[in-house]
Amino acid sequence: MTPPDTNDLAESWRDAPVHEVLLLLGGLVMLLALLYTMEFPQYGSFLSPPVVAVAGGLLLWPVHQNAAARALVLAGGVLLLIWAIARTSTVLIPFVAVYLLAYLLHPIVKRLDHSYRVPRWVSSLVVTVLVVGLFITAIVIIAPNIAEQVDRLSRQMLSALETLRDWLATSPVVAELEGAGVIERDTLIRELTDFVQQQTRRLPSAAEQVLASVGSVLGVITVLALIPVILFYTLKDYPSIRDSLVGLFPTANGRRDYIVEAGGIVGNYLRGQLIISLISGVNVAVALALFGVPFWLLIGLLVGIMNFVPRLGPIVGMVLGGCIGLLFGGWMDAVIVLAVILAQQLLEQSVLTPKILSYQMGLHPVLIVFALLAFGTFMGIFGLLIAVPATAILVTIYRAWREELTLELNEYGQTQRR
């Protein structure tokens, strides 16, 4: 449904009879009630958003040909859709994750199908088995080591805080600052002691809190068992699923080329960045392990994850990795960490990025930095991860809209000359 024109809305209000105006006002009230029930659900046990939306739709049905009524229905439908997605997010997350995984793996299945004449269901099954096998291997081999290093790092951080507390109690520098009235030693030591005690109490219950946040064990097992099945069918029927999803988007000049173009940009970016991040994390972790740097696996994992954030991510990974090496190893370990990450960045910029990310994002570096800051401000770490592909999609949509507007202006100019 295309949004109603502003002039049509104004004319619909001027030309509508009294009873239609009353119905439109009632629809507007229902839209406000929908917003209220979405914002304060605890105050309306009966007036839930679906009930309000249905009542508003029935109220506006007699005047559904009116442009203002269509605008109210469209606004209410968008709000109800957002509410439904938010309420069913825990159910949608596995499906969205599987579709994203199928989106990244589709070129492999397509190549096996077209180049080697492998039936699509066979190639989908093979790819699904390989992905599940890699996931289980990572869980069995890597996850225990990560958990052990996280636990050891947490306890060493608490030990360092206790050492800092003892230093504060005996340091002559702190005594001079206290004598000058800059700080209060007793207050500082008491607050630091309370913080250490709180963190010590939290450590044993960290695993239980994680399990409680993801739900019951049976529910987790059920979801994990369903993911391979969903992935197989999504890969097998990916072209039809993709076409159905593309058909949901509005057209620009009668076409949906901008969706295909944006999908290609995002797909290339995610595939390439995933491969580069994996290579970066493995290289850094292996090199640090060979040099005997403590927490080598955590630093490698940190570098791999932060590598998803272009330009800013490697800098943050270098700073955090250097701090971990300096605090829990020594200055030599910190130098080794910085040297290894710098060497990895040199390899990435000179070899990996030109070979793997052979596409052109078409985004200016200043726009990329602005997108990172803006998305990070509104959405945190998740915003940093999606900033570049989301900006690419928005830029592609804007270009499609601009081309459609140019065509409409040209047609309007030709009509005026006639």
XYZ file of C-alpha atoms in Angstrom:
418
model
C 0.000 0.000 0.000
C 1.441 3.340 -1.005
C 1.146 6.217 1.507
C -1.689 8.650 0.691
C -0.739 11.979 -0.818
C -0.834 15.032 1.499
C -3.161 16.953 -0.817
C -5.571 14.012 -0.913
C -5.642 13.961 2.894
C -6.466 17.669 3.082
C -9.218 17.352 0.461
C -10.675 14.315 2.207
C -11.094 16.280 5.431
C -12.715 19.295 3.668
C -15.095 17.295 1.483
C -16.096 14.595 3.963
C -19.633 14.660 5.469
C -20.132 15.129 9.193
C -20.555 11.418 9.948
C -17.343 10.597 8.069
C -15.476 13.266 10.031
C -16.770 11.747 13.257
C -15.634 8.283 12.160
C -12.220 9.659 11.227
C -11.918 11.343 14.605
C -12.875 8.061 16.221
C -10.153 6.327 14.212
C -7.666 8.946 15.373
C -8.704 8.296 18.976
C -8.217 4.579 18.407
C -4.742 5.254 17.018
C -3.870 7.206 20.168
C -5.334 4.412 22.285
C -3.160 1.936 20.376
C -0.094 4.004 21.191
C -1.179 4.155 24.851
C -1.687 0.397 25.197
C 1.686 -0.222 23.549
C 3.491 2.205 25.872
C 1.641 1.286 29.102
C 0.443 -2.336 28.769
C 0.125 -2.705 32.559
C -2.823 -0.283 32.613
C -4.999 -2.170 30.167
C -5.575 -5.881 30.700
C -8.509 -5.964 28.266
C -7.566 -3.179 25.841
C -4.575 -4.899 24.285
C -3.074 -3.509 21.025
C -4.703 -6.179 18.789
C -8.138 -5.439 20.295
C -7.703 -1.692 19.817
C -6.425 -2.218 16.261
C -9.421 -4.397 15.332
C -11.848 -1.886 16.854
C -10.192 0.953 14.965
C -10.336 -1.001 11.709
C -14.041 -1.708 12.146
C -14.676 1.936 12.984
C -12.904 3.136 9.845
C -14.297 0.485 7.505
C -17.350 2.520 6.416
C -15.012 5.296 5.214
C -12.136 3.099 4.011
C -12.176 4.844 0.622
C -11.270 8.115 2.312
C -7.571 9.065 2.058
C -7.404 10.121 5.708
C -8.937 6.818 6.782
C -6.362 4.926 4.729
C -3.599 6.972 6.373
C -4.911 6.088 9.857
C -5.184 2.410 8.944
C -1.648 2.437 7.541
C -0.235 4.127 10.659
C -2.074 1.716 12.941
C -0.911 -1.261 10.887
C 2.717 -0.175 11.111
C 2.443 0.310 14.883
C 0.753 -3.067 15.330
C 3.448 -4.746 13.219
C 6.218 -3.211 15.343
C 4.401 -4.289 18.518
C 3.965 -7.849 17.224
C 7.640 -8.104 16.256
C 8.719 -6.843 19.678
C 6.419 -9.307 21.483
C 7.505 -12.305 19.380
C 11.201 -11.393 19.203
C 12.272 -14.453 21.206
C 10.459 -16.680 18.713
C 11.658 -14.763 15.653
C 15.341 -14.642 16.613
C 16.121 -18.277 15.607
C 14.304 -17.840 12.282
C 16.038 -14.533 11.540
C 19.424 -16.036 12.458
C 18.803 -19.069 10.265
C 17.671 -16.942 7.336
C 20.775 -14.761 7.682
C 22.937 -17.904 7.748
C 21.137 -19.275 4.687
C 21.619 -15.896 2.998
C 25.373 -16.151 3.562
C 25.587 -19.815 2.510
C 23.314 -19.580 -0.533
C 26.187 -18.938 -3.007
C 27.775 -22.274 -2.027
C 24.546 -24.183 -2.625
C 23.956 -22.291 -5.857
C 27.458 -23.093 -7.137
C 27.087 -26.796 -6.330
C 23.729 -26.793 -8.081
C 24.736 -24.921 -11.243
C 28.388 -25.877 -11.721
C 28.420 -29.502 -10.558
C 24.771 -30.447 -11.204
C 24.227 -31.481 -7.597
C 20.511 -31.526 -6.725
C 19.630 -28.579 -4.555
C 18.293 -30.691 -1.717
C 21.552 -32.702 -1.632
C 23.780 -29.591 -1.596
C 21.547 -28.021 1.076
C 21.829 -31.155 3.208
C 25.628 -31.273 2.823
C 26.046 -27.607 3.744
C 23.714 -27.997 6.728
C 25.649 -31.004 8.036
C 28.971 -29.152 7.649
C 27.674 -26.056 9.454
C 26.210 -28.093 12.318
C 29.439 -30.095 12.567
C 31.559 -26.944 12.755
C 29.227 -25.466 15.368
C 29.378 -28.595 17.557
C 33.168 -28.732 17.207
C 33.461 -25.110 18.302
C 31.180 -25.731 21.279
C 33.064 -28.866 22.399
C 36.636 -27.640 21.865
C 36.675 -23.847 22.043
C 33.843 -22.998 24.466
C 35.414 -24.686 27.556
C 38.714 -22.879 26.954
C 36.933 -19.546 26.583
C 34.935 -20.145 29.777
C 38.121 -21.070 31.672
C 39.983 -17.970 30.497
C 37.015 -15.701 31.254
C 36.822 -17.110 34.792
C 40.574 -16.734 35.307
C 40.558 -13.189 33.927
C 37.682 -12.211 36.236
C 39.441 -13.571 39.305
C 42.724 -11.894 38.399
C 40.894 -8.603 37.932
C 39.433 -8.944 41.420
C 42.877 -9.788 42.794
C 44.281 -6.689 41.089
C 41.554 -4.581 42.678
C 42.428 -5.962 46.103
C 46.088 -5.141 45.461
C 45.030 -1.626 44.495
C 43.071 -1.347 47.752
C 46.151 -2.338 49.786
C 48.256 0.192 47.875
C 45.746 2.935 48.589
C 45.923 2.110 52.296
C 49.749 2.410 52.487
C 50.768 4.740 49.652
C 52.412 8.022 50.691
C 51.134 9.623 47.471
C 47.545 8.994 48.523
C 48.389 10.358 51.994
C 49.693 13.584 50.462
C 46.590 13.915 48.267
C 44.405 13.366 51.328
C 46.348 15.979 53.244
C 45.805 18.433 50.409
C 42.054 17.763 50.533
C 41.901 16.259 47.031
C 40.564 12.826 48.067
C 39.373 10.993 51.163
C 41.348 7.783 51.647
C 38.802 6.014 53.873
C 35.881 6.733 51.536
C 37.847 5.580 48.486
C 38.968 2.355 50.187
C 35.446 1.634 51.453
C 33.885 2.087 48.015
C 36.538 -0.086 46.395
C 36.028 -2.784 49.044
C 32.264 -2.770 48.496
C 32.791 -3.077 44.735
C 35.163 -6.065 45.140
C 32.719 -7.821 47.488
C 29.826 -7.298 45.079
C 31.776 -8.693 42.135
C 32.997 -11.654 44.203
C 29.416 -12.564 45.081
C 28.376 -12.287 41.430
C 31.017 -14.630 40.017
C 29.609 -17.963 41.296
C 26.103 -17.115 40.064
C 27.118 -15.884 36.598
C 26.382 -19.201 34.890
C 22.969 -19.490 36.552
C 22.058 -15.967 35.427
C 22.999 -16.764 31.842
C 20.865 -19.903 31.880
C 17.965 -18.017 33.408
C 18.166 -15.322 30.721
C 17.933 -17.784 27.831
C 15.112 -19.799 29.350
C 14.752 -23.406 30.408
C 17.222 -26.079 29.340
C 14.475 -27.986 27.539
C 13.544 -24.885 25.536
C 17.154 -24.295 24.523
C 17.577 -27.912 23.450
C 14.369 -27.713 21.425
C 15.510 -24.582 19.611
C 18.956 -26.051 18.911
C 17.356 -29.220 17.558
C 15.056 -27.257 15.254
C 17.744 -24.973 13.815
C 19.345 -27.619 11.513
C 15.905 -28.570 10.165
C 14.950 -24.938 9.560
C 18.336 -24.253 7.951
C 17.984 -27.200 5.553
C 14.536 -26.207 4.327
C 15.526 -22.531 4.129
C 18.563 -23.374 1.979
C 16.571 -25.750 -0.207
C 13.780 -23.250 -0.887
C 15.853 -20.076 -0.555
C 15.038 -18.576 -4.004
C 11.286 -18.736 -3.445
C 11.588 -17.449 0.141
C 13.779 -14.569 -1.030
C 11.367 -13.630 -3.811
C 8.462 -13.668 -1.369
C 10.293 -11.367 1.052
C 11.363 -8.999 -1.731
C 7.729 -8.806 -2.845
C 6.809 -7.307 0.521
C 8.828 -4.146 -0.143
C 7.364 -1.165 -2.019
C 8.321 -0.600 -5.629
C 10.357 2.307 -6.971
C 9.232 3.232 -10.487
C 7.510 -0.134 -10.714
C 10.662 -2.116 -9.863
C 12.396 -3.525 -6.819
C 15.931 -3.373 -8.146
C 17.068 -1.384 -5.131
C 16.273 -4.338 -2.851
C 18.341 -6.696 -5.005
C 21.203 -4.199 -5.130
C 21.103 -3.565 -1.384
C 20.932 -7.300 -0.709
C 24.002 -7.869 -2.884
C 25.961 -5.164 -1.045
C 25.031 -6.479 2.390
C 25.666 -10.103 1.396
C 29.126 -9.360 0.019
C 29.968 -7.256 3.043
C 28.841 -9.829 5.609
C 30.454 -12.803 3.851
C 33.733 -11.011 3.304
C 33.836 -9.450 6.758
C 33.012 -12.777 8.410
C 35.869 -14.515 6.613
C 38.325 -11.712 7.386
C 37.270 -11.574 11.057
C 37.663 -15.338 11.386
C 41.129 -15.257 9.817
C 42.157 -12.279 11.977
C 40.985 -13.879 15.211
C 42.701 -17.198 14.450
C 45.969 -15.553 13.388
C 46.150 -13.343 16.498
C 45.199 -16.179 18.877
C 47.714 -18.628 17.399
C 50.537 -16.055 17.366
C 49.906 -15.013 20.977
C 49.727 -18.665 22.079
C 53.115 -19.325 20.474
C 54.591 -16.358 22.372
C 53.003 -17.542 25.627
C 50.889 -14.429 26.173
C 48.186 -14.932 28.843
C 44.556 -14.969 27.752
C 45.590 -15.479 24.115
C 42.235 -17.020 23.197
C 40.217 -14.152 24.676
C 42.378 -11.553 22.915
C 42.027 -13.398 19.591
C 38.260 -13.653 20.057
C 38.106 -9.955 20.945
C 40.094 -8.979 17.842
C 37.897 -11.144 15.609
C 34.658 -9.676 16.967
C 35.862 -6.063 16.913
C 37.051 -6.545 13.330
C 33.380 -6.456 12.292
C 33.394 -2.736 13.102
C 35.365 -1.100 10.261
C 38.080 1.462 11.051
C 37.201 1.820 14.744
C 37.083 -1.898 15.615
C 40.774 -2.733 15.068
C 41.825 0.281 17.145
C 39.557 -0.730 20.032
C 40.760 -4.347 19.815
C 44.384 -3.192 19.889
C 43.835 -0.980 22.941
C 41.900 -3.604 24.915
C 44.289 -6.408 23.967
C 47.304 -4.289 24.924
C 45.728 -3.439 28.284
C 45.050 -7.116 29.044
C 48.638 -8.022 28.147
C 50.051 -5.171 30.239
C 47.917 -5.726 33.344
C 48.065 -9.521 33.526
C 51.367 -10.258 31.843
C 53.814 -7.386 31.670
C 55.089 -4.704 29.387
C 56.767 -7.289 27.131
C 53.459 -9.125 26.675
C 51.754 -5.827 25.862
C 54.391 -5.086 23.213
C 53.916 -8.562 21.726
C 50.130 -8.093 21.601
C 50.449 -4.724 19.874
C 53.020 -6.059 17.396
C 50.912 -9.098 16.513
C 47.732 -7.028 15.998
C 49.640 -4.464 13.911
C 51.082 -7.250 11.751
C 47.598 -8.717 11.342
C 46.238 -5.317 10.301
C 49.031 -4.965 7.742
C 48.179 -8.416 6.349
C 44.489 -7.551 6.315
C 44.875 -4.233 4.525
C 47.412 -5.461 1.971
C 46.141 -8.968 1.207
C 42.845 -10.001 2.814
C 40.698 -6.955 2.128
C 41.688 -6.548 -1.561
C 41.301 -10.284 -2.226
C 38.154 -11.056 -0.226
C 36.276 -7.751 -0.144
C 36.611 -7.116 -3.875
C 33.294 -5.205 -3.981
C 32.875 -1.460 -3.625
C 30.642 -0.265 -0.792
C 30.297 3.128 -2.459
C 30.370 4.891 0.928
C 32.651 7.810 1.753
C 34.932 7.234 4.797
C 33.411 10.262 6.560
C 29.933 8.771 6.068
C 31.143 5.447 7.488
C 32.529 7.113 10.628
C 29.326 9.136 11.060
C 27.221 5.981 10.643
C 29.304 4.160 13.258
C 28.903 6.992 15.763
C 25.177 7.427 15.077
C 24.257 3.712 15.180
C 26.518 3.176 18.199
C 24.790 6.010 20.065
C 21.282 4.662 19.453
C 21.898 0.898 19.498
C 25.191 0.289 21.314
C 27.494 -2.539 20.205
C 24.810 -4.037 17.959
C 24.541 -0.683 16.189
C 28.293 -0.682 15.515
C 28.012 -4.122 13.934
C 25.171 -3.216 11.562
C 26.154 0.404 10.869
C 27.926 -0.099 7.537
C 25.475 -2.566 5.892
C 22.453 -0.615 7.178
C 23.910 2.628 5.808
C 24.540 0.927 2.468
C 20.895 -0.157 2.341
C 19.654 3.345 3.201
C 21.912 4.905 0.566
C 20.667 2.417 -2.041
C 17.031 3.140 -1.175
C 17.715 6.886 -1.375
C 19.301 6.498 -4.806
C 16.294 4.517 -6.033
C 13.915 7.163 -4.662
C 15.961 9.942 -6.254
C 15.901 8.189 -9.645
C 12.133 7.742 -9.378
C 11.704 11.415 -8.434
C 13.867 12.463 -11.403
C 11.738 10.388 -13.760
C 8.542 11.902 -12.363
C 9.915 15.444 -12.731
C 10.956 14.760 -16.322
C 7.492 13.418 -17.166
C 5.919 16.461 -15.483
C 8.128 18.835 -17.522
C 7.231 17.113 -20.768
C 3.537 17.329 -19.913
C 3.799 21.057 -19.170
C 5.568 21.747 -22.494
C 2.818 19.987 -24.369
